[in-house]
XYZ file of N, CA, C and O in Angstrom:
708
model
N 0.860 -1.162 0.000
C 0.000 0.000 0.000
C 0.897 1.213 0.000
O 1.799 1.033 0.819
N 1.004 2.509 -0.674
C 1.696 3.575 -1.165
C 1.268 4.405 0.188
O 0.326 3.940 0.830
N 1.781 5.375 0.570
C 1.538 6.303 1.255
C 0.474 7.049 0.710
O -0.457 7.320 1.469
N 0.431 7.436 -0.472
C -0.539 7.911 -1.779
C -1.798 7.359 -1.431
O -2.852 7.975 -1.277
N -1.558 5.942 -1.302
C -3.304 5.317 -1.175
C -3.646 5.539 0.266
O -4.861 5.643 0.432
N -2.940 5.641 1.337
C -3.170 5.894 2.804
C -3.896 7.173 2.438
O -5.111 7.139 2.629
N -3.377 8.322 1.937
C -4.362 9.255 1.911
C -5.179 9.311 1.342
O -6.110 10.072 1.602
N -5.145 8.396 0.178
C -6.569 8.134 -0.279
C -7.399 7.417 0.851
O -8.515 7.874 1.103
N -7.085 6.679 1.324
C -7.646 5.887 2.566
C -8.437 6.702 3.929
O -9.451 6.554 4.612
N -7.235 7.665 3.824
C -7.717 9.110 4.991
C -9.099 9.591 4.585
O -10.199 9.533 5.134
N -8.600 10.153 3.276
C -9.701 11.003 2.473
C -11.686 9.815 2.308
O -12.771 10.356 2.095
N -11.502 8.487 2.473
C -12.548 8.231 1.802
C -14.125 8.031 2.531
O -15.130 7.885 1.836
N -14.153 8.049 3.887
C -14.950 7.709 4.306
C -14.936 9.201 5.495
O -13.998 9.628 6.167
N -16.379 9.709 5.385
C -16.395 10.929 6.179
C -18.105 11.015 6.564
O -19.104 10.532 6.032
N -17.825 12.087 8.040
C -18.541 12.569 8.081
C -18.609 13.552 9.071
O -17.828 13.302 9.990
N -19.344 14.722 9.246
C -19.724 15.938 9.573
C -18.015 16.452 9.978
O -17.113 15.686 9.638
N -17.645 17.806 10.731
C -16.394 18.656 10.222
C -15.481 19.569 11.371
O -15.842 19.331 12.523
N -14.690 20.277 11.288
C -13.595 21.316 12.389
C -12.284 21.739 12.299
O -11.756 21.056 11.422
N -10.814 23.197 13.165
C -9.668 23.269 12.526
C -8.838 23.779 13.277
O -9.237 24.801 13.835
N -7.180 23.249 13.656
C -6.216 24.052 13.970
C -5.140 22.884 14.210
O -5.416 21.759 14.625
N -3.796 23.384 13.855
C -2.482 22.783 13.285
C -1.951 22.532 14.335
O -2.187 23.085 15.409
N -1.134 21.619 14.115
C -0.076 20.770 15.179
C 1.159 21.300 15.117
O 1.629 20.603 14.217
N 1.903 21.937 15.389
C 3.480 22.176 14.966
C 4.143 20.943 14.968
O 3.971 20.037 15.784
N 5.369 20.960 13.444
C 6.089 19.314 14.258
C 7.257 19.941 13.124
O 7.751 21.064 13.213
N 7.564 18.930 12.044
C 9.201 19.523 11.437
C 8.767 19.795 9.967
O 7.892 19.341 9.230
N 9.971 20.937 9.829
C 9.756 21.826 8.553
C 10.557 20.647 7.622
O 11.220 19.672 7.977
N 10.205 21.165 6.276
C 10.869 20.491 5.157
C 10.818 21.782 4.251
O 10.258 22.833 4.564
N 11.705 21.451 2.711
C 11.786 22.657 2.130
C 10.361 23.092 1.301
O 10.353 24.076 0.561
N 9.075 22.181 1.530
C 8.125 22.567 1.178
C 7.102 23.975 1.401
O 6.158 24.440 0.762
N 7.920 24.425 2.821
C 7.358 25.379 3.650
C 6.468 25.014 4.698
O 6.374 25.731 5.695
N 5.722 23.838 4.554
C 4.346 23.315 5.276
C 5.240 22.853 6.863
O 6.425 22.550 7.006
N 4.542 22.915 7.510
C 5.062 21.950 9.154
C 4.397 20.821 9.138
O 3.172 20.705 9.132
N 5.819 19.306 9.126
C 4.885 17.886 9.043
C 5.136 17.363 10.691
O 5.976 17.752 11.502
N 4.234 16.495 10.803
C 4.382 15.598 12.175
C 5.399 14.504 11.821
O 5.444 13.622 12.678
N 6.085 14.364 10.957
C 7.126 13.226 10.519
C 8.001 13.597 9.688
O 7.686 14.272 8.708
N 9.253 13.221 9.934
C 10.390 12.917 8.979
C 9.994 11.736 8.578
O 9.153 10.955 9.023
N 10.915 11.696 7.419
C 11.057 10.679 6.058
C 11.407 9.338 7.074
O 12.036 9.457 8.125
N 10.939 8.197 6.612
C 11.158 6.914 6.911
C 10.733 6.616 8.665
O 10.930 5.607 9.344
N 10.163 7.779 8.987
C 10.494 7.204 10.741
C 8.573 7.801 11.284
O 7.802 8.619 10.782
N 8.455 6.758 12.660
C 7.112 7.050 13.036
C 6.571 8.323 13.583
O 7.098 9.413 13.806
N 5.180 7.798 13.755
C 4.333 9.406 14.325
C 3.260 9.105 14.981
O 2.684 8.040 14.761
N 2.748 10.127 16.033
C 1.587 10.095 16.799
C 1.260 11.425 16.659
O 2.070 12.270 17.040
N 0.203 11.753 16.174
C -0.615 12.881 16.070
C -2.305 12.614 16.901
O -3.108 11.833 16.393
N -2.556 13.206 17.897
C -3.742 13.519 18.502
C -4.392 15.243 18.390
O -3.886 16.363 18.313
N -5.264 14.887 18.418
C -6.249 16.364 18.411
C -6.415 16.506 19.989
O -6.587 15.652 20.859
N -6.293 17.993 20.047
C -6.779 18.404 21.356
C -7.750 17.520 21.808
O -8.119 16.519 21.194
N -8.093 17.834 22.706
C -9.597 17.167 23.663
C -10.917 17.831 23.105
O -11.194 18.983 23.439
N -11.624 17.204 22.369
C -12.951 17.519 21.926
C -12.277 18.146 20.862
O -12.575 19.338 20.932
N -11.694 17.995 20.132
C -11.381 18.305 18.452
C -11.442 17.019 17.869
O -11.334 15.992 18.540
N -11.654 17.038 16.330
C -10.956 16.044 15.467
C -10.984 15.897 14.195
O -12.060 16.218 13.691
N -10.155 15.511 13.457
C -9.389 15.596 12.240
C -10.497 15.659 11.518
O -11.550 15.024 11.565
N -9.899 16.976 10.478
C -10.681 17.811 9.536
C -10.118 17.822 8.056
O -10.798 17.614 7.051
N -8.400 18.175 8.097
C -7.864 18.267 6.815
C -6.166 17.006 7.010
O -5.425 16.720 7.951
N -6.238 16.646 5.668
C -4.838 15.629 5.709
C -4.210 16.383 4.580
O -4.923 16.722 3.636
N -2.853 16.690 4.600
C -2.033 17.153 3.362
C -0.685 16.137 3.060
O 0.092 16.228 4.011
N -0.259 15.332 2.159
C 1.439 15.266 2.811
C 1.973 15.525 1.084
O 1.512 15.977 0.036
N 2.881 15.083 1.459
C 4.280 15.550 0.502
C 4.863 14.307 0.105
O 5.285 13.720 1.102
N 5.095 13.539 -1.175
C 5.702 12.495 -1.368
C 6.833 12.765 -2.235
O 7.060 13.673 -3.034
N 7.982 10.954 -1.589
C 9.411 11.407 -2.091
C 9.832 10.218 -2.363
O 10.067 9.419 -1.457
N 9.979 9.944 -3.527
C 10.593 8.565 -4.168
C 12.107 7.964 -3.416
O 12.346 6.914 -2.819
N 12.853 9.004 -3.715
C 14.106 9.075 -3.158
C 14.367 8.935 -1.259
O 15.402 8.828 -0.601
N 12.921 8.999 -0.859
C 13.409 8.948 0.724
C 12.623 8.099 0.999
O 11.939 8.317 1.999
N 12.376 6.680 0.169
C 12.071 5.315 0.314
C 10.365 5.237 0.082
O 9.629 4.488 0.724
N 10.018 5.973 -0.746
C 8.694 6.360 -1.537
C 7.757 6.325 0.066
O 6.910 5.528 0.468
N 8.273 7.389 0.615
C 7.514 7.844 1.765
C 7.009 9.584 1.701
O 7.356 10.573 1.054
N 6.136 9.317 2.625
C 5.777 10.648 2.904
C 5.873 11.896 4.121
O 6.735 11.562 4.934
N 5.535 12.611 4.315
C 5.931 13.558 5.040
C 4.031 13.990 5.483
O 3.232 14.311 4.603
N 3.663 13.894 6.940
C 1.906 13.944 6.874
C 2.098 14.920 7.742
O 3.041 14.970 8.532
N 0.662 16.244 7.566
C 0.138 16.899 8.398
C -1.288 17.099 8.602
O -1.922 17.316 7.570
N -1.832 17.079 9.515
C -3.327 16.792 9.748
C -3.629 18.035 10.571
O -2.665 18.345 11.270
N -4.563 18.747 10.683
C -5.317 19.608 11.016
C -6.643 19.065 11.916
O -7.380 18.202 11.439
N -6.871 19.602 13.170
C -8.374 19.075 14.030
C -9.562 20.262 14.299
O -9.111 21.056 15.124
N -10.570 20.539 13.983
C -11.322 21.309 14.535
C -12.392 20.996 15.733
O -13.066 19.966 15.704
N -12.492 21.874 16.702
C -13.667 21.514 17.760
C -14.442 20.888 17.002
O -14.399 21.168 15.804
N -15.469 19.756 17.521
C -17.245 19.579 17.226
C -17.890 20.136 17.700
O -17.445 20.520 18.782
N -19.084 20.543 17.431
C -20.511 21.847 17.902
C -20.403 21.066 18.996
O -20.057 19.951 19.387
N -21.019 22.528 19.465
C -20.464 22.931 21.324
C -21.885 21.837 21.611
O -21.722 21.070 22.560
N -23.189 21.730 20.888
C -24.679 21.175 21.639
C -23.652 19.515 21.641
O -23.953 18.934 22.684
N -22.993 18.979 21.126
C -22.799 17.643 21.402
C -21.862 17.014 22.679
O -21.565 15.859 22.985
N -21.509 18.487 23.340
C -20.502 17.861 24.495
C -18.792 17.357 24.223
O -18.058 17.616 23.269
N -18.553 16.630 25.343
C -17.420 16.161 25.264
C -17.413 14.827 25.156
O -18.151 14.132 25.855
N -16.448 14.247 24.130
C -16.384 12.861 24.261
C -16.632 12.444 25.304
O -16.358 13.175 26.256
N -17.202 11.209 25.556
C -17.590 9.797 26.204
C -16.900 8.968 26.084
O -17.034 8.165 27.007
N -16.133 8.683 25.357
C -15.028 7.855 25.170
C -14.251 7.665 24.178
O -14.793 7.353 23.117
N -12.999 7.772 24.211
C -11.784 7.792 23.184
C -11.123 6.237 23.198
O -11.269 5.426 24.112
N -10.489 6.064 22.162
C -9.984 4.288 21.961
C -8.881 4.775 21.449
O -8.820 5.953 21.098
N -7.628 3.743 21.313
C -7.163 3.026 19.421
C -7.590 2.267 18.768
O -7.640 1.100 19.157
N -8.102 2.667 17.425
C -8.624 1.320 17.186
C -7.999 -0.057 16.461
O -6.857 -0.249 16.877
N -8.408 -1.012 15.544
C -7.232 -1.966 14.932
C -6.052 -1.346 14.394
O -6.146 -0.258 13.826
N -4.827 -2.000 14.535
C -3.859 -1.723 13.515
C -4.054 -2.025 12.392
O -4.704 -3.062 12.260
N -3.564 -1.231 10.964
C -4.124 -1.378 9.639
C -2.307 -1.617 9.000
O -1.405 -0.847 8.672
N -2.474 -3.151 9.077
C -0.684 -3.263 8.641
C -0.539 -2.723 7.231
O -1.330 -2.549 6.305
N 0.765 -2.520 7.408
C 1.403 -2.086 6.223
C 1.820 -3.611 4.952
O 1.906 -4.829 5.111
N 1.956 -2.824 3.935
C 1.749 -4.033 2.906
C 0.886 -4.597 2.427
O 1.177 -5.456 1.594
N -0.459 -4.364 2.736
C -1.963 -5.183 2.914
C -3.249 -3.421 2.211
O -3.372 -2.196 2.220
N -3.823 -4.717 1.748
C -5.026 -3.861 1.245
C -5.921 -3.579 2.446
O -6.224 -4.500 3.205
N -6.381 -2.255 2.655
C -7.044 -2.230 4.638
C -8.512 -1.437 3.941
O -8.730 -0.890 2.860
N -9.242 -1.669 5.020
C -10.164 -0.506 4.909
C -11.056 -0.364 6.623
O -11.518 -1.330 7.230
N -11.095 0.979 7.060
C -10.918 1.148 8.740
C -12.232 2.258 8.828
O -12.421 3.183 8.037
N -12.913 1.974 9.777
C -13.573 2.765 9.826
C -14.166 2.803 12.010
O -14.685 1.900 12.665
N -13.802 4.071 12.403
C -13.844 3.687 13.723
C -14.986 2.783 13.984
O -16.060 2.605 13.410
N -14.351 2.201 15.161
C -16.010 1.449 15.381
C -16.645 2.331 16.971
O -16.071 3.201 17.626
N -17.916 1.733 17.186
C -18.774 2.368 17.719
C -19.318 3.644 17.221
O -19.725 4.434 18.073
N -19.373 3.895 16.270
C -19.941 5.472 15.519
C -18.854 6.611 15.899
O -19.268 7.770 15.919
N -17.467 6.362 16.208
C -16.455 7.370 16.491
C -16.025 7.668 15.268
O -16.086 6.957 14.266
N -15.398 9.203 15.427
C -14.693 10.204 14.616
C -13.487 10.196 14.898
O -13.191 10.135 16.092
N -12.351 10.260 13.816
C -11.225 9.924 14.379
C -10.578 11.244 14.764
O -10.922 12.230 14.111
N -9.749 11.385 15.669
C -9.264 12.329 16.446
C -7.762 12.530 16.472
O -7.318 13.670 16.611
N -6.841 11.339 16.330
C -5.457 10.893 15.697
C -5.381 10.027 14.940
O -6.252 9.340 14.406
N -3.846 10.032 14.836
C -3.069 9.156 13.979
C -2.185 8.687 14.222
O -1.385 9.288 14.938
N -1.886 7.337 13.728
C -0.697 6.683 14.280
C -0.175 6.299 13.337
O -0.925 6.299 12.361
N 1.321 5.772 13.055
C 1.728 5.380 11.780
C 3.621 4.800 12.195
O 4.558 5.445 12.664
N 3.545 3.765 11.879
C 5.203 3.292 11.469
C 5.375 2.775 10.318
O 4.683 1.861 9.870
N 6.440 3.387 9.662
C 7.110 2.790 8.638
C 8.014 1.837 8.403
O 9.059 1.775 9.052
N 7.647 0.844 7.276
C 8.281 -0.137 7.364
C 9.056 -0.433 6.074
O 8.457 -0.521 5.002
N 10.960 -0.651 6.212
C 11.443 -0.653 4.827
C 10.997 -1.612 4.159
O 10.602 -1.413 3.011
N 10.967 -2.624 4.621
C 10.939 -4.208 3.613
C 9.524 -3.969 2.412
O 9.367 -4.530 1.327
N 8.901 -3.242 2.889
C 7.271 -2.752 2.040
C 7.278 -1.882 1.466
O 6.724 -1.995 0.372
N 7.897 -0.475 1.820
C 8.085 0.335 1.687
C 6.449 0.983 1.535
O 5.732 1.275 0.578
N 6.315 1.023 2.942
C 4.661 1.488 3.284
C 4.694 1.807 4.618
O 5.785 1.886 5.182
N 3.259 2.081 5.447
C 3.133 2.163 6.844
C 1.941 1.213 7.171
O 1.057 0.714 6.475
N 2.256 1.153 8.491
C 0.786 0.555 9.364
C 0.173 1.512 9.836
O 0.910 2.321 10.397
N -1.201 1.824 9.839
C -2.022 3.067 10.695
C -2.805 2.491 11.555
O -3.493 1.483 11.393
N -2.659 3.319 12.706
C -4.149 3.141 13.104
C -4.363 4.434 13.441
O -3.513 5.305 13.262
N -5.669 4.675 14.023
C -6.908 5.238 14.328
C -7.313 5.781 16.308
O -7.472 5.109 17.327
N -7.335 7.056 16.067
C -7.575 7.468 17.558
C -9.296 7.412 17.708
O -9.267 7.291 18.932
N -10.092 7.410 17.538
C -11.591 7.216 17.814
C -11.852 7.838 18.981
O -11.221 7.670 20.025
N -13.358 9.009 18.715
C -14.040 9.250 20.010
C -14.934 9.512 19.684
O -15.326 9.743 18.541
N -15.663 9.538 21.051
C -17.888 9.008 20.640
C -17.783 10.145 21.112
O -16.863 10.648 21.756
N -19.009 10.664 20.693
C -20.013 11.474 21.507
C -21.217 11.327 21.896
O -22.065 11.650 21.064
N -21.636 10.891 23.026
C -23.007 10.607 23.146
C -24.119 11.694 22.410
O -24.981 11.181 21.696
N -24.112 12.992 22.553
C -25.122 13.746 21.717
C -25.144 13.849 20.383
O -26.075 14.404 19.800
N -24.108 13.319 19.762
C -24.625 13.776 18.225
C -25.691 13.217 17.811
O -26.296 12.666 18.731
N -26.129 13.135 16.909
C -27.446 13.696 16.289
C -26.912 12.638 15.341
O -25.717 12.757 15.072
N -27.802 11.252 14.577
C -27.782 10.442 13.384
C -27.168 11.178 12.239
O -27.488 12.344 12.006
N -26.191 10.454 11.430
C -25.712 11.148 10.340
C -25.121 10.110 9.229
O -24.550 9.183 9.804
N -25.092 10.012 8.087
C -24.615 9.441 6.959
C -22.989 9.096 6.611
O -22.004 9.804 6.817
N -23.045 8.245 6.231
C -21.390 8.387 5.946
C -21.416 8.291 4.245
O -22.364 7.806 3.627
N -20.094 8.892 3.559
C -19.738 8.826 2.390
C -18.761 8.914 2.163
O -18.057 9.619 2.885
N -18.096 8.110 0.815
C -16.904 8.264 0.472
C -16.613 9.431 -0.389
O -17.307 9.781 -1.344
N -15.551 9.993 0.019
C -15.518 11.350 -0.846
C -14.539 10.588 -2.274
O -13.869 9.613 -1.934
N -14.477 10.881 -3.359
C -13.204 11.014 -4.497
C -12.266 11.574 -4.581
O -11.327 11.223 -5.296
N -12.292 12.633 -3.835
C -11.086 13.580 -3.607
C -9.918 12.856 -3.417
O -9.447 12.813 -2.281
N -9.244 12.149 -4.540
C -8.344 11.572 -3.956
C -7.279 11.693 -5.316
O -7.573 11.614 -6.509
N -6.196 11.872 -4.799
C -4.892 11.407 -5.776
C -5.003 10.156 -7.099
O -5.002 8.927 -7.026
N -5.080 10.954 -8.109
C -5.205 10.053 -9.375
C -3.777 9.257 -9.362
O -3.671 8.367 -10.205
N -2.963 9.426 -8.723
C -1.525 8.826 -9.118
C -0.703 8.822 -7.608
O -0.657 9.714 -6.761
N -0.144 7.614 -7.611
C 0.148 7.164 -6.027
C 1.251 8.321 -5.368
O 1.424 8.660 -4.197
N 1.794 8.691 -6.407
C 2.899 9.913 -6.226
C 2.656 11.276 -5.534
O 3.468 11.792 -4.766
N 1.081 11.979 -5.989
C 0.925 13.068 -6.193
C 0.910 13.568 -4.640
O 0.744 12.904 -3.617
N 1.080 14.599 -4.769
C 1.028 15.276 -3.286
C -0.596 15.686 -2.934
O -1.445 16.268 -3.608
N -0.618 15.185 -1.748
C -1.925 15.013 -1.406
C -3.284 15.925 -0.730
O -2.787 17.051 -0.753
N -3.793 15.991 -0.519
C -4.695 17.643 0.463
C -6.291 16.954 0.525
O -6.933 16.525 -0.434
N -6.495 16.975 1.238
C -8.291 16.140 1.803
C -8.715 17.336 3.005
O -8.269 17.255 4.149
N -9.883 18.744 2.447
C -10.422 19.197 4.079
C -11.538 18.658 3.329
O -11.820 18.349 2.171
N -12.152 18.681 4.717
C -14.016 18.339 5.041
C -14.273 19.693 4.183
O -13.659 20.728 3.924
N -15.639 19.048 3.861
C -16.311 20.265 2.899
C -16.934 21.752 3.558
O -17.134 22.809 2.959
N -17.179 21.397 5.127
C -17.927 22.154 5.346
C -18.006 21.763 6.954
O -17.975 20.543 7.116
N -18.096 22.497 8.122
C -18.010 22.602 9.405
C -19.471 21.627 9.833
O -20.609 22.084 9.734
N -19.173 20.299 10.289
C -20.311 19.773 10.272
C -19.810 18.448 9.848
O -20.371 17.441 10.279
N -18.698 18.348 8.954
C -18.378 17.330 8.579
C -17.041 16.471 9.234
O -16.240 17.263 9.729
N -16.776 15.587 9.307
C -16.086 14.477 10.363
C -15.267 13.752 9.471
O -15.809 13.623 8.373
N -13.849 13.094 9.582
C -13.906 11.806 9.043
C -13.757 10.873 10.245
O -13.348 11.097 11.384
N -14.230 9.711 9.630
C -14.461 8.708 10.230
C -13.820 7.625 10.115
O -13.998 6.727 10.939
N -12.902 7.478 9.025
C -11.934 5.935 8.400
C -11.628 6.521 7.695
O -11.649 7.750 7.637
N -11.089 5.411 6.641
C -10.274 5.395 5.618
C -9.509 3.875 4.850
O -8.851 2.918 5.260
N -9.921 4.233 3.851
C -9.555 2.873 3.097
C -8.286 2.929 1.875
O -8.003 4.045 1.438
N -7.806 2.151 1.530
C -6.888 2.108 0.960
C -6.396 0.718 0.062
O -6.976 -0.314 0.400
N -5.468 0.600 -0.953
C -5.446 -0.161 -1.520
C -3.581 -0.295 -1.091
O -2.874 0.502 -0.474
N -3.257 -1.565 -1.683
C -1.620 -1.770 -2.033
C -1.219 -2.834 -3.154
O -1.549 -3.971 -3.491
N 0.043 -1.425 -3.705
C 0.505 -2.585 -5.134
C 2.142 -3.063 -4.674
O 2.792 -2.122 -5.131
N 2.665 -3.556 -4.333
C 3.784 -3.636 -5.134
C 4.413 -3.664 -6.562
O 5.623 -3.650 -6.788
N 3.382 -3.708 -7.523
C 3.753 -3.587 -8.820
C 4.079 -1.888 -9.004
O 4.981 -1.330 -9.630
N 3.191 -1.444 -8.360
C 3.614 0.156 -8.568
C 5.010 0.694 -7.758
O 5.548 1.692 -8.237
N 5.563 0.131 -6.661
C 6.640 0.258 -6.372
C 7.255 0.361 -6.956
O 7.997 1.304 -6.680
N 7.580 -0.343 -8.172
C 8.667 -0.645 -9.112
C 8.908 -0.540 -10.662
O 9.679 -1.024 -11.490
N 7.491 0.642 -10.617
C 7.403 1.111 -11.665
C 8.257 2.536 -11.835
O 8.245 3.139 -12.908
């Protein structure tokens, strides 16, 4: 699985929305990532925030990895404070995954190690409920990278909107193309 398809994976399954940045390390892109090239990360959202926008930066040359930054916004103030936060499964690296919190949670972090022999990551998933929200739909957005390479960018459409999982595919044939 490409780093490319992880954010496609980020990007595909959503629902309702929120925003504000993590500081972590510069690259010459200008952007601030939560990771250097080849090595792991833990990104959490404040308390009662959660992940709104995913951007990263891909680099053939630094073991066709990426560089991730994620963005969290509060949820409307009528739903309270989480009820409960998890991790949820690990989503190994090398493997076709598709994750979606369980118990009706919004994901709130990220977790991720990289692994050379694949040249991919494992993710998982920070999850938190809210007892008040209000019934809501899930959908996969398209917004996603036509080409495993491209540099990536996924926000919610609109304040209201959440993601919730993320699915993803893996080639090794494209490795080695």
């Amino acid at each position: 699985m490409s780093s490319a398809h992880v954010l496609q994976a980020l990007c595909l399954l959503m629902v309702f929305s929120t925003a504000s940045a993590q500081h972590g390390y510069m690259h010459d892109t200008g952007e601030e990532w939560v990771n250097t090239w080849r090595q792991g990360f833990n990104f959490q959202c404040p308390h009662g925030e959660v992940l709104v926008a995913i951007r990263s930066y891909f680099s053939e040359k630094e073991g066709s990895d990426r560089l991730w930054n994620f963005e969290c916004q509060r949820t409307p103030y009528d739903w309270g404070e989480p009820n409960e936060c998890w991790w949820d499964d690990i989503n190994r690296a090398g493997l076709e995954w598709s994750s979606v919190c369980t118990n009706n949670g919004l994901v709130a972090g990220v977790q991720s190690k990289y692994f050379e022999a694949v040249l991919d990551r494992e993710w998982q998933f920070y999850c938190c409920r809210y007892a008040r929200r209000c019934p809501y739909s899930c959908w996969k957005t398209n917004d996603v990278p036509e080409y495993h390479r491209e540099e990536g960018e996924m926000v919610v459409p609109s304040y209201g909107y959440f993601i919730r999982g993320a699915q993803t595919t893996f080639s090794g044939v494209l490795r080695s193309v």
